Amino acid sequence: MKMRLSMFISLLRPIGPVIIGISLGFTLSLLSVNWVEEPCFLNGKASEEITLPQDGNSKGARRPNSISTVNDVDAEEDFEPRIVPYKPVQQTKPNKLFRAKYISTELGIRERLFVGILTSKSTINTLGVAVNRTISHHLDTVVFFTGMRNRKVPHGMFVVTHGDERLIWNMFQTIKYILEHYIHEYDWFYLAQDDTYTEADRIKQLVAHLSMDQELYMGSPEGFIGGEMDGRYCYGGFGYILSRTLLLRLKPFLENCRNDILSARPDEWLGRCTIDYANTNCVDEHEGLQYYRYEMGKNSDPSKEENMQFKNALTVHPVSDPEQMYRLHKHFTEIELQRTYDEIEKLQAEIKNVSEVAYDGNRSSQWPIGINPPFEPKSRFEVLRWDYFTEEQVYSCIDGSPKCELRGIDRLDVADVIEIAMEELNKKYKPVLHLKKQQLINGYRRFDPTRGMEYTLDLQLEVVNQKGRSRSITKRVHLVRPLSRIEIIPMPYVTEATRVHIILPLTLQDRGYVNHFLEVFAANSFETSENAILTFLFIYDPFEAQQVNQNDIFASVKTQINTYERKYPTVKIPWISVKTENPSQIKFMDIISKKHPVETLFFITNVNTNVNSEFLNRCRMNSINNWQVFFPIHFQDYNPDIAFHNQEPPPTVDLVKDAGHFDRSSFEEACFYNSDYMATRTRMASDVQENEEILETLDIYDMFVKYSILHVFRAVEPALHQKYRYQACNPRLSEDIYHRCVQSNLDGLGARSQLAMLLFEQEQGNST
């Protein structure tokens, strides 16, 4: 028995692992099978029969888990192809996406306050102008509403005319105009009469603390005349504030108010309208905010008013004349200024107290408190220079002189700084000591771009005590004139579409340079259709003018002009001929000005100047009619014999220090409007009658500086390039113009290093 068992085990031993492997594989396969029965669906219905496809009826490859049904086979056998006709998709025009012009419009951001002033034909030029001058620079939008107006509207005022003097009609039209033009741009609307003084900053501060989504009618509440109606309206004399929400509530009923409400007063009519259709009464207090106002007595002096209600007033009424309006404005401005100073002192004290607990103590609070710390240089080249001065002289001059007289704005600046220093010293030591200035021993000043002008003064003072004893001491004081906050200055709107009339004066000496000028100008202007007209001004002396028929000195130039006109048929190049012994810019412009409309934009240039579109666009942008004239500083090439000594000059010169410089001594180029020239020329007429030589001793730059009220904008112009040329200076012109011409010639020779190297080579050559 044991023998048989051992033989059986010996037989199983080789095939045992195979049997175990097969058993294990079968077991694992059974475990991986999904034992949940799931029905198959076809077209939403369960299939009842499941058959395997017959041989030869296989309909293509299937997924491993898919099962074919009888319905599938029938559907595939009965399938008939069907041709679907092609229909092109109609291209519908997409709706154009509207994008707002301003981000604030797209985001629904509105301005805070709109101000409307109710005026009349008889007062718009008096009280209306006074209101505009006292509040317009404090507010974004001020609109004047009137029934009728004079032909001439005061300058700088936006006036809306309703065409009728009836008071109720004007009030209705004013509210209607606001709803049509401004209701989506502002949250609050302030209306007042032109005999009301408005403290603009306080009105702005009040609405800044009011919630915009409330129906608010705020002003000076008054009962209706006769007491026939409950409620209170806002008296128009003290002005009133209307919320945007309230006006939108009134909008559907505005016509009803006009037809149904009878009243003799416009403010009462508006009050009845708000009560009847918006159920809103006038209030003078809302959420703890008070609408302060003050009734002005006849012949009252604002400076003598001590009433706290007057000092806190938002509006004052009635104002009898413009002079009283200006006195009120001066008084309230002084009050606000003093409050600002008090607030600054309070903030400085708080900063000082907080700095006590800082890591480095009081050093953390820079002097003066609240002003940027001084600039800290990172290298020896960044150290700011201090200029030394006394009460009479300054030891840093524009022309490079070591010493010059202290005059003009610099003299006023030094005097003002010394005066302020004495005031602050006396404020500090009174009443124990009284200080008197004897003299300024030393004065230093420097401009720090991060904070302003700094001063260090060594003052010799006489000190007098309370007993009358005095002695002389020396005191060093430090002062800073800080820079104010950065503001955007409103400028008139200009475009780059204005046509420029280029005036090119030519004398006998300029003929040889005309060909190069026309080549450059044709490439930059004629071929690009630049919106500019070139006009030649031929200057003859008396002898040359007599020979013009036999020997015209500008005949070759006129031939060149005809050649370019034939080459560019759309281009016309006019010329003007003048005869004079003394070439003068003002005399020439007198002739040219009369031949052009007042809105003409002039650019006076030089035959050596390369004019291009880039500069012409800046000429258009920097010349603003009735506001600003532009005098560019061109880049002047150095003398090529010096700048490129023993070298071949390059065909084009870059703006680098060894190739040229900005010629600050030249004032030949100028951009200005004809109307500005004519207005300035008129202002100097009286001086011309007394001394006609002034026309020859002044150039256009001096004329605008001396006689114009315009901004004179003078700046370097990298796009205005001049080739080197020695210019002959006319000694018959004014001494200042002559010396500027000489200086321009000297500066144009070459850089200092180049001139020094040339002298060094000459000295070495002479020594050998």
C-alpha atoms as one frame of an Amber mdcrd trajectory, in Angstrom:
protein
   0.000   0.000   0.000   2.815   2.324   0.883   4.546   1.388  -2.338   1.506
   2.353  -4.397   1.098   5.690  -2.567   4.737   6.635  -3.060   4.515   5.763
  -6.753   1.366   7.885  -7.128   3.057  10.865  -5.423   6.115  10.459  -7.628
   3.865  10.602 -10.682   2.013  13.718  -9.486   5.120  15.592  -8.468   6.166
  16.711 -12.010   2.657  17.791 -13.042   1.588  19.227  -9.695   2.621  22.818
 -10.335   0.814  22.720 -13.691  -2.413  21.557 -12.105  -2.162  24.177  -9.371
  -1.513  26.943 -11.947  -4.515  25.915 -14.064  -6.753  25.816 -11.006  -5.570
  29.222  -9.801  -6.094  30.803 -13.240  -9.605  29.386 -13.513 -10.449  30.678
 -10.037  -9.220  34.182 -10.821 -11.142  34.289 -14.099 -14.351  33.376 -12.310
 -13.766  36.165  -9.804 -13.374  38.805 -12.599 -16.709  38.013 -14.297 -19.632
  40.458 -13.679 -22.425  38.257 -12.271 -25.127  41.019 -12.491 -27.494  40.476
 -15.410 -27.980  43.680 -17.459 -30.489  43.915 -20.291 -29.441  45.386 -23.637
 -31.480  48.236 -25.074 -32.070  49.216 -28.681 -33.948  52.421 -29.500 -35.092
  52.663 -25.926 -36.608  49.084 -25.844 -35.188  45.962 -24.246 -34.160  43.224
 -26.691 -35.775  39.875 -25.977 -33.629  37.495 -27.976 -29.891  37.258 -27.995
 -28.280  35.231 -30.731 -24.855  34.896 -32.109 -24.356  35.944 -35.723 -24.440
  33.191 -38.322 -21.479  32.400 -40.408 -21.130  34.832 -43.191 -23.469  37.363
 -41.592 -20.896  39.186 -39.608 -21.469  42.900 -40.055 -17.994  44.117 -39.285
 -15.943  44.461 -36.206 -17.637  44.985 -32.868 -16.480  46.062 -29.504 -15.559
  43.084 -27.328 -18.427  43.652 -24.911 -21.128  44.427 -27.541 -23.787  41.867
 -28.533 -25.682  41.925 -31.792 -29.469  41.551 -31.751 -31.968  40.349 -34.281
 -33.372  43.878 -34.667 -29.904  45.098 -35.493 -29.637  42.598 -38.321 -33.046
  43.517 -39.765 -32.320  47.217 -39.509 -29.028  46.818 -41.320 -30.601  44.679
 -44.078 -33.474  47.196 -44.640 -31.167  50.256 -44.671 -31.484  52.411 -47.813
 -29.133  55.355 -48.488 -30.763  58.791 -48.628 -29.231  61.852 -50.265 -29.484
  64.980 -48.118 -29.335  68.157 -50.284 -26.685  70.692 -49.223 -28.018  73.974
 -47.945 -25.394  76.660 -47.388 -25.534  78.282 -43.984 -26.675  81.871 -44.239
 -24.089  84.194 -42.765 -25.953  86.520 -40.442 -24.338  89.836 -39.678 -23.042
  89.648 -36.116 -24.280  92.239 -33.719 -21.664  94.913 -33.199 -20.392  94.860
 -29.651 -20.854  98.239 -28.070 -17.905  99.417 -26.039 -18.149 102.583 -24.018
 -15.772 105.420 -24.741 -14.681 105.629 -21.106 -13.992 102.884 -18.593 -16.127
 104.678 -16.023 -19.137 104.459 -18.363 -18.694 100.736 -18.939 -18.313 100.058
 -15.234 -21.213 102.340 -14.310 -19.044 104.701 -12.269 -20.563 108.171 -11.905
 -19.183 111.506 -10.803 -20.259 112.697  -7.397 -21.664 116.221  -7.773 -23.279
 118.322 -10.505 -23.775 122.054  -9.853 -26.390 124.155 -11.633 -26.651 127.915
 -11.134 -29.934 129.670 -11.930 -29.152 133.084 -13.407 -30.771 135.668 -15.663
 -29.969 137.933 -18.578 -29.475 140.942 -16.290 -27.146 139.248 -13.780 -25.158
 136.689 -15.763 -22.352 139.176 -16.527 -22.098 140.372 -12.912 -23.156 137.906
 -10.224 -22.948 134.979 -12.668 -19.310 135.729 -13.450 -18.548 136.150  -9.742
 -20.085 132.753  -8.940 -18.101 131.136 -11.750 -14.815 132.633 -10.544 -15.348
 131.522  -6.955 -16.497 127.907  -7.445 -15.602 126.662 -10.943 -12.002 125.710
 -10.081 -13.237 123.693  -7.076 -15.891 121.679  -8.937 -15.888 119.392 -11.961
 -19.054 120.660 -13.665 -20.810 124.014 -13.260 -23.655 124.829 -15.668 -25.505
 128.150 -15.741 -29.218 128.082 -16.642 -30.958 131.190 -17.882 -34.134 132.173
 -19.728 -32.554 134.641 -22.151 -28.944 135.695 -22.511 -26.904 138.448 -24.075
 -25.221 137.937 -27.412 -21.824 137.711 -25.772 -21.448 134.882 -23.280 -18.823
 135.450 -20.545 -15.592 133.583 -21.250 -15.134 130.237 -19.537 -18.810 129.677
 -18.645 -21.123 126.919 -19.889 -24.547 128.543 -20.309 -27.823 126.784 -21.197
 -30.587 129.079 -22.495 -34.242 128.057 -22.228 -35.578 130.899 -24.384 -38.155
 132.220 -21.909 -37.971 134.410 -18.808 -40.873 132.722 -16.951 -39.475 131.433
 -13.689 -41.549 128.240 -13.398 -40.874 127.382 -17.039 -37.143 127.841 -16.498
 -37.177 125.567 -13.445 -39.101 122.901 -15.363 -36.699 123.146 -18.313 -33.683
 123.004 -15.974 -34.838 119.763 -14.319 -35.722 118.334 -17.733 -32.301 119.267
 -19.142 -30.549 117.610 -16.204 -32.613 114.437 -16.657 -31.788 114.299 -20.366
 -28.073 115.084 -20.213 -26.582 114.437 -16.756 -28.766 112.005 -14.818 -26.579
 108.994 -15.737 -23.299 110.771 -14.978 -23.783 112.159 -11.445 -25.109 110.976
  -8.088 -26.000 114.355  -6.589 -27.340 117.587  -8.051 -26.918 120.941  -6.350
 -28.982 123.917  -7.559 -28.543 127.499  -6.370 -29.240 131.067  -7.448 -26.555
 133.451  -8.658 -27.024 135.644  -5.560 -25.933 132.736  -3.347 -22.357 132.238
  -2.219 -21.460 128.532  -2.134 -18.540 127.136  -0.183 -17.736 124.556  -2.848
 -15.410 122.318  -0.829 -17.958 121.962   1.984 -20.725 121.010  -0.445 -18.425
 118.366  -1.948 -17.558 117.085   1.520 -21.254 116.876   2.468 -22.344 114.784
  -0.530 -19.283 112.571  -0.103 -20.829 111.300   3.158 -24.364 110.811   1.810
 -25.708 107.498   0.560 -26.503 107.760  -3.144 -29.475 105.356  -3.191 -31.765
 107.488  -1.017 -34.473 109.897  -2.158 -33.101 113.033  -0.519 -34.206 116.650
  -0.861 -31.874 118.706   1.350 -31.589 122.429   1.932 -33.269 125.136   4.015
 -36.843 123.926   4.837 -39.630 126.506   4.488 -43.397 126.256   4.923 -45.637
 126.893   1.931 -47.116 130.351   1.586 -50.582 130.530   3.134 -50.204 127.170
   4.857 -52.628 125.532   2.446 -50.388 122.509   1.991 -48.618 120.283   4.440
 -44.923 119.613   4.067 -41.886 121.811   3.543 -39.933 122.871   0.446 -36.283
 123.951   0.135 -35.836 127.705  -0.149 -33.898 128.440  -3.334 -31.865 131.290
  -1.870 -29.729 128.901   0.170 -29.497 126.262  -2.549 -30.577 122.642  -2.261
 -29.331 119.148  -2.987 -31.319 116.574  -4.989 -30.357 112.921  -5.172 -30.264
 111.070  -8.465 -32.763 108.565  -7.112 -35.247 111.345  -6.350 -34.946 112.906
  -9.810 -35.492 109.515 -11.463 -38.601 109.105  -9.319 -39.875 112.507 -10.527
 -39.059 111.929 -14.199 -42.390 110.250 -15.219 -44.411 112.951 -13.430 -42.516
 116.046 -14.540 -45.119 116.980 -17.165 -47.879 116.503 -14.591 -46.079 118.895
 -12.248 -45.854 121.494 -14.981 -49.548 121.230 -15.890 -51.155 120.696 -12.477
 -49.109 122.729  -9.975 -49.628 126.461  -9.878 -47.064 128.516  -8.024 -45.367
 131.899  -8.261 -41.996 130.696  -6.982 -39.844 128.105  -8.772 -38.424 126.625
  -5.560 -41.939 126.254  -4.126 -43.123 124.628  -7.361 -40.303 122.070  -7.187
 -41.064 121.404  -3.521 -44.737 120.698  -4.230 -43.723 118.393  -7.091 -41.416
 116.319  -4.861 -44.062 116.087  -2.125 -46.976 115.197  -4.429 -45.218 112.621
  -6.613 -42.239 111.425  -4.567 -43.615 111.938  -1.053 -40.326 113.633  -0.091
 -40.045 116.745   2.070 -37.127 119.126   2.358 -34.805 118.429   5.301 -31.759
 120.226   6.659 -30.381 117.233   8.576 -29.805 113.672   7.429 -27.906 110.875
   9.165 -26.220 113.358  11.467 -25.116 115.647   8.618 -26.327 119.246   8.790
 -27.028 121.655   5.931 -25.654 124.865   7.462 -26.627 128.202   5.875 -26.469
 131.834   6.861 -28.622 134.800   5.948 -26.442 137.807   5.133 -27.460 141.239
   6.352 -27.256 144.331   4.189 -23.804 145.952   4.024 -22.364 143.208   6.232
 -18.593 142.799   6.432 -17.650 139.079   6.326 -14.389 139.693   8.186 -16.314
 140.997  11.224 -18.813 138.134  11.425 -18.113 136.024  14.519 -21.255 133.881
  14.402 -20.406 130.160  14.423 -23.339 129.509  12.113 -21.697 131.856   9.611
 -18.272 130.220   9.974 -19.753 126.755   9.383 -22.109 127.801   6.582 -22.248
 125.901   3.305 -24.130 128.740   1.634 -24.664 132.451   2.314 -27.598 134.462
   0.972 -28.358 137.106  -0.258 -25.244 138.479  -1.982 -25.928 141.938  -3.346
 -23.005 142.479  -5.725 -19.857 140.763  -7.114 -17.569 142.618  -4.709 -19.374
 141.133  -1.731 -19.159 137.704  -3.379 -15.365 138.036  -3.647 -15.080 139.243
  -0.027 -17.038 136.208   1.128 -14.825 133.933  -0.918 -11.681 135.490   0.548
 -13.009 135.111   4.073 -14.033 131.466   3.724 -10.783 130.629   1.931  -8.827
 132.027   4.878 -10.957 129.961   7.273 -10.349 126.760   5.307  -6.644 127.548
   5.001  -6.300 128.011   8.738  -8.176 124.774   9.384  -5.794 123.028   7.008
  -2.760 124.429   8.841  -4.243 123.311  12.166  -4.830 119.818  10.784  -1.253
 119.658   9.479   0.115 120.624  12.906  -2.077 117.988  14.530  -0.851 115.303
  12.144   2.771 116.350  12.653   2.330 116.070  16.412   0.822 112.599  16.027
   3.692 111.475  13.795   6.188 112.798  16.340   4.456 110.983  19.189   4.328
 107.716  17.276   8.014 108.000  16.333   8.907 107.943  20.043   8.179 104.219
  20.141   9.897 103.463  16.833  13.040 101.336  16.681  15.386 104.279  16.123
  13.347 106.817  18.080  12.867 110.343  16.768  15.268 109.647  13.905  12.473
 107.771  12.158  10.534 111.040  11.692  12.360 113.040   9.039  12.410 116.826
   9.265  10.106 118.468   8.342   7.513 115.976   9.505   5.247 114.779   6.738
   7.647 115.664   3.891   9.743 113.200   1.935  13.235 112.567   3.347  16.223
 114.043   1.501  17.629 112.272  -1.509  20.416 109.840  -0.631  23.077 109.573
  -3.361  24.361 106.134  -4.300  27.553 107.379  -5.928  29.709 110.489  -6.062
  28.001 111.544  -9.299  24.562 111.696  -7.656  25.512 114.163  -4.908  23.299
 117.242  -5.216  25.208 120.518  -5.440  24.625 123.393  -3.026  24.766 126.913
  -4.522  26.249 129.692  -2.426  24.588 133.142  -2.299  24.437 136.370  -0.348
  21.734 139.033  -0.310  23.277 140.681  -3.376  25.074 138.006  -5.376  24.886
 134.352  -6.333  27.956 132.241  -7.058  26.414 129.955  -9.646  25.406 131.601
 -12.916  23.593 130.319 -15.984  26.268 131.592 -18.356  29.039 129.851 -16.409
  30.363 133.015 -14.731  31.696 132.452 -11.207  29.652 135.316  -9.757  26.657
 137.376 -10.892  24.075 139.738  -9.473  21.125 138.266  -7.612  18.059 139.584
  -9.442  14.591 138.767 -10.643  12.844 135.725  -9.214  16.054 134.573  -7.470
  16.271 137.818  -5.505  12.613 137.537  -4.497  13.182 133.924  -3.457  16.099
 134.786  -1.145  14.248 137.737   0.399  11.186 135.571   1.035  13.232 132.809
   2.670  14.990 135.254   5.020  11.664 136.835   5.972  10.095 133.450   6.749
  13.157 132.441   8.776  12.819 135.546  10.949   9.094 134.983  11.440   9.626
 131.392  12.563  12.480 132.345  14.918  10.429 135.067  16.588   7.442 132.724
  16.835   9.666 130.217  18.623  11.356 132.547  21.144   8.644 135.138  21.853
   7.854 136.646  24.304  11.157 135.927  26.057  13.332 137.146  23.185  12.861
 139.360  20.150  15.150 138.830  17.154  16.132 141.331  14.470  18.109 140.508
  11.348  21.373 142.364  10.914  22.749 140.589   7.853  22.968 137.312   5.975
  26.467 135.922   6.448  26.198 132.760   4.354  23.445 131.295   2.237  23.224
 127.881   0.575  20.457 126.340  -1.469  19.901 123.234  -3.578  16.987 121.672
  -5.393  16.051 118.173  -4.260  13.660 116.605  -6.818  12.148 114.348  -4.154
  11.039 117.115  -1.798  11.754 120.658  -3.011  14.187 123.546  -2.525  16.347
 123.387   0.602  18.087 126.334   2.241  20.768 126.756   4.888  21.180 130.313
   6.230  23.778 131.741   8.599  22.111 134.859  10.030  23.654 137.538  12.192
  20.901 138.570  14.609  20.320 141.147  17.281  18.676 139.505  20.288  16.645
 141.716  22.648  15.308 140.294  25.921  12.337 141.474  27.984  14.551 143.881
  29.957  15.699 145.626  26.801  19.199 144.262  26.811  20.577 143.223  23.442
  23.483 141.348  21.974  24.543 140.092  18.549  24.590 136.367  17.799  24.964
 134.110  14.770  22.233 131.569  14.158  22.123 128.812  11.521  18.666 127.851
  10.268  17.505 125.201   7.822  14.436 125.669   5.645  12.688 123.716   2.899
  10.204 124.931   0.326   8.360 121.640  -0.311   6.896 120.530  -3.590   3.122
 120.429  -3.577   1.164 117.365  -4.630   1.072 116.460  -8.298  -1.995 117.721
 -10.125  -3.306 117.401 -13.661  -3.516 120.858 -15.241  -6.400 121.220 -17.706
  -5.146 122.005 -21.202  -7.126 122.970 -24.312  -7.774 120.169 -26.782  -5.491
 120.020 -29.837  -5.198 117.550 -32.722  -2.533 116.465 -35.190  -4.782 117.317
 -38.156  -3.971 121.032 -38.300  -2.249 122.273 -41.441   1.174 123.783 -40.798
   2.343 126.741 -42.892   6.133 126.513 -43.012   7.845 129.870 -43.567  11.419
 129.654 -44.920  13.256 133.033 -45.039  16.093 133.146 -47.605  18.904 135.645
 -48.120  21.645 135.742 -50.719  23.944 133.651 -48.501  21.306 130.879 -48.169
  20.944 130.000 -51.860  23.508 127.215 -51.855  21.667 125.248 -49.165  18.205
 125.272 -50.773  18.775 122.166 -52.886  19.526 119.964 -49.847  16.599 121.447
 -47.936  14.143 120.687 -50.759  15.459 117.148 -51.194  14.896 116.338 -47.516
  11.572 118.170 -47.351  10.254 116.442 -50.496  11.100 113.006 -49.090   9.537
 113.768 -45.693   6.516 115.812 -46.783   5.689 115.809 -50.501   5.957 112.042
 -50.913   4.035 111.329 -47.711   1.284 113.912 -48.417   2.038 115.727 -45.178
  -0.584 118.339 -44.294   1.822 121.248 -44.629   2.467 124.137 -47.023   5.990
 125.418 -47.658   6.286 129.145 -48.371   9.564 130.790 -49.385  10.314 134.312
 -48.189  12.875 135.912 -50.524  14.724 138.782 -48.814  16.291 141.370 -51.123
  18.355 144.337 -50.075  17.553 147.604 -51.951  20.318 147.110 -54.534  19.349
 143.499 -55.243  15.706 144.518 -55.603  16.594 147.084 -58.298  18.408 144.397
 -60.340  15.692 141.772 -60.002  14.554 142.026 -63.643  18.080 141.811 -65.049
  19.746 139.593 -62.433  17.417 137.908 -59.966  19.561 136.452 -57.198  16.869
 133.850 -56.478  16.259 132.809 -60.084  17.877 129.413 -59.546  15.745 128.803
 -56.461  12.563 129.675 -58.338  13.598 127.245 -61.067  14.004 124.511 -58.468
  10.556 125.311 -57.092   9.028 124.932 -60.561  10.826 121.603 -60.979   9.349
 120.218 -57.754   5.872 121.496 -58.631   6.060 119.606 -61.950   7.342 116.486
 -60.180   4.543 116.642 -57.570   1.437 117.976 -59.390  -0.625 118.274 -56.207
   2.010 120.459 -54.530   2.128 124.235 -54.778   5.066 126.156 -53.287   4.233
 129.862 -53.005   6.833 132.562 -52.430   6.805 136.117 -51.119   9.433 138.745
 -51.945  10.365 141.553 -49.549  12.882 144.393 -49.729  14.677 145.582 -46.596
  18.030 146.804 -45.393  17.674 145.184 -41.994  16.258 141.641 -41.932  13.842
 141.484 -38.984  11.618 138.573 -37.984   8.821 140.840 -36.777   8.762 142.927
 -39.977   8.623 139.783 -42.104   5.828 138.289 -40.026   3.824 141.507 -40.289
   3.721 140.967 -44.054   3.042 137.221 -43.874   0.401 137.572 -41.156  -1.760
 139.813 -43.329  -1.765 137.245 -46.143  -3.114 134.355 -44.029  -6.288 133.703
 -41.980  -6.176 134.218 -38.224  -6.433 130.461 -37.516  -3.231 129.700 -39.480
  -0.507 127.727 -37.685   2.957 129.025 -38.626   6.332 127.324 -38.331   9.332
 129.565 -39.002  12.368 127.524 -39.928  15.905 127.776 -41.261  17.339 126.559
 -44.569  19.758 124.275 -42.678  16.967 122.529 -40.767  15.749 119.045 -41.681
  11.955 119.124 -41.257  10.068 115.834 -40.820   6.589 114.598 -39.861   7.600
 113.726 -36.308   8.500 117.315 -35.553   5.480 118.763 -37.387   3.181 116.679
 -35.193   4.888 118.036 -32.076   4.574 121.530 -33.523   0.812 120.959 -33.771
   0.542 119.501 -30.265   2.706 122.088 -28.513   1.202 125.156 -30.207  -2.185
 125.873 -28.647  -4.297 128.738 -29.911  -4.790 131.469 -27.295  -2.763 129.423
 -24.812   0.798 128.491 -25.791   3.572 129.143 -28.340   6.374 126.678 -29.036
  10.076 127.487 -29.528  11.971 124.227 -30.183  15.704 123.843 -29.528  17.210
 122.070 -32.535  20.138 119.658 -32.496  23.128 121.329 -34.179  25.950 119.304
 -35.735  29.485 120.236 -34.752  31.963 121.415 -37.358  32.871 118.154 -39.136
  36.516 119.278 -39.480  36.752 119.271 -35.690  34.267 116.584 -34.645  35.667
 114.115 -37.202  39.240 115.350 -37.335  41.311 113.271 -39.772  38.240 111.054
 -40.334  35.562 110.710 -42.980  32.287 112.221 -41.665  29.419 109.689 -41.579
  26.503 110.208 -44.012  24.060 110.579 -41.100  24.896 112.012 -37.698  23.385
 110.480 -34.561  22.406 112.421 -31.453  25.576 111.782 -29.447  27.664 114.221
 -27.454  30.671 114.083 -29.790  28.595 114.775 -32.909  26.648 117.876 -31.900
  24.629 119.670 -29.244  21.246 121.273 -28.616  21.759 124.900 -29.581  20.213
 126.807 -26.676  21.469 130.119 -28.075  19.306 129.860 -31.193  15.712 131.133
 -31.228  15.076 131.057 -34.980  12.527 128.231 -35.121   9.064 128.991 -33.767
   5.529 127.520 -33.908   2.561 129.786 -33.196  -0.901 130.708 -34.424  -1.525
 133.820 -36.475  -4.192 135.022 -34.019  -1.680 134.863 -31.147   0.884 136.769
 -33.182  -1.643 139.474 -34.082  -2.816 139.849 -30.471   0.772 140.130 -29.181
   1.696 142.518 -31.966  -1.230 144.742 -30.952  -0.013 144.898 -27.352   3.371
 146.244 -28.415   1.872 148.925 -30.702   2.245 151.695 -28.119   5.946 150.933
 -27.611   6.472 150.844 -31.381   4.978 154.330 -31.715   7.483 155.642 -29.192
  10.439 153.753 -30.682  10.169 152.175 -34.139  13.621 150.627 -33.833  12.150
 148.105 -31.434  10.939 146.126 -34.469  14.555 145.551 -35.482  16.039 145.011
 -32.022  13.529 142.333 -30.949  12.918 138.902 -32.413   9.665 136.947 -32.198
  10.784 135.079 -29.081  11.469 138.321 -27.196   8.167 139.738 -28.423   6.128
 136.832 -27.028   8.039 136.833 -23.735   7.677 140.564 -23.171   4.243 141.387
 -24.575   2.239 138.154 -24.581   0.132 136.569 -21.841   0.627 133.140 -23.417
   2.746 130.267 -22.163   6.118 130.234 -23.894   7.032 126.568 -24.232  10.741
 126.065 -24.999  12.109 122.545 -25.116  14.774 120.474 -26.840  13.537 118.869
 -30.052  15.406 115.695 -31.108  13.506 115.502 -34.412  14.730 118.953 -35.500
  18.225 118.528 -36.907  20.537 121.168 -38.394  23.709 120.668 -40.372  26.720
 122.694 -39.288  27.009 126.105 -40.865  28.781 129.238 -39.774  26.183 132.015
 -39.733  26.966 135.674 -40.308  25.755 137.741 -37.341  24.170 141.087 -38.135
  25.645 143.788 -35.837  22.694 146.097 -36.607  20.364 143.888 -34.572  20.067
 144.265 -30.814  23.116 143.552 -28.711  21.429 140.573 -27.090  20.495 138.964
 -30.434  23.982 139.617 -31.829  25.714 138.020 -28.837  23.388 135.008 -29.010
  24.373 134.561 -32.654  28.083 134.765 -31.820  27.672 132.330 -28.941  25.810
 129.900 -31.192  28.734 129.948 -33.651  31.228 129.317 -30.878  29.237 126.488
 -29.288  28.809 124.842 -32.698  32.530 124.433 -33.353  32.953 121.273 -31.320
  32.991 119.673 -27.899  35.479 120.948 -25.332  37.431 117.709 -25.438  37.679
 117.910 -29.238  38.830 121.532 -29.177  41.362 120.740 -26.439  42.731 117.805
 -28.412  43.070 119.980 -31.513  44.954 122.670 -29.571  47.174 120.019 -28.035
  48.088 118.660 -31.472  48.842 122.157 -32.740  51.077 122.925 -29.757  52.942
 119.655 -30.211  53.381 120.424 -33.905  54.708 123.891 -33.109  57.118 122.539
 -30.492  58.626 120.083 -32.958
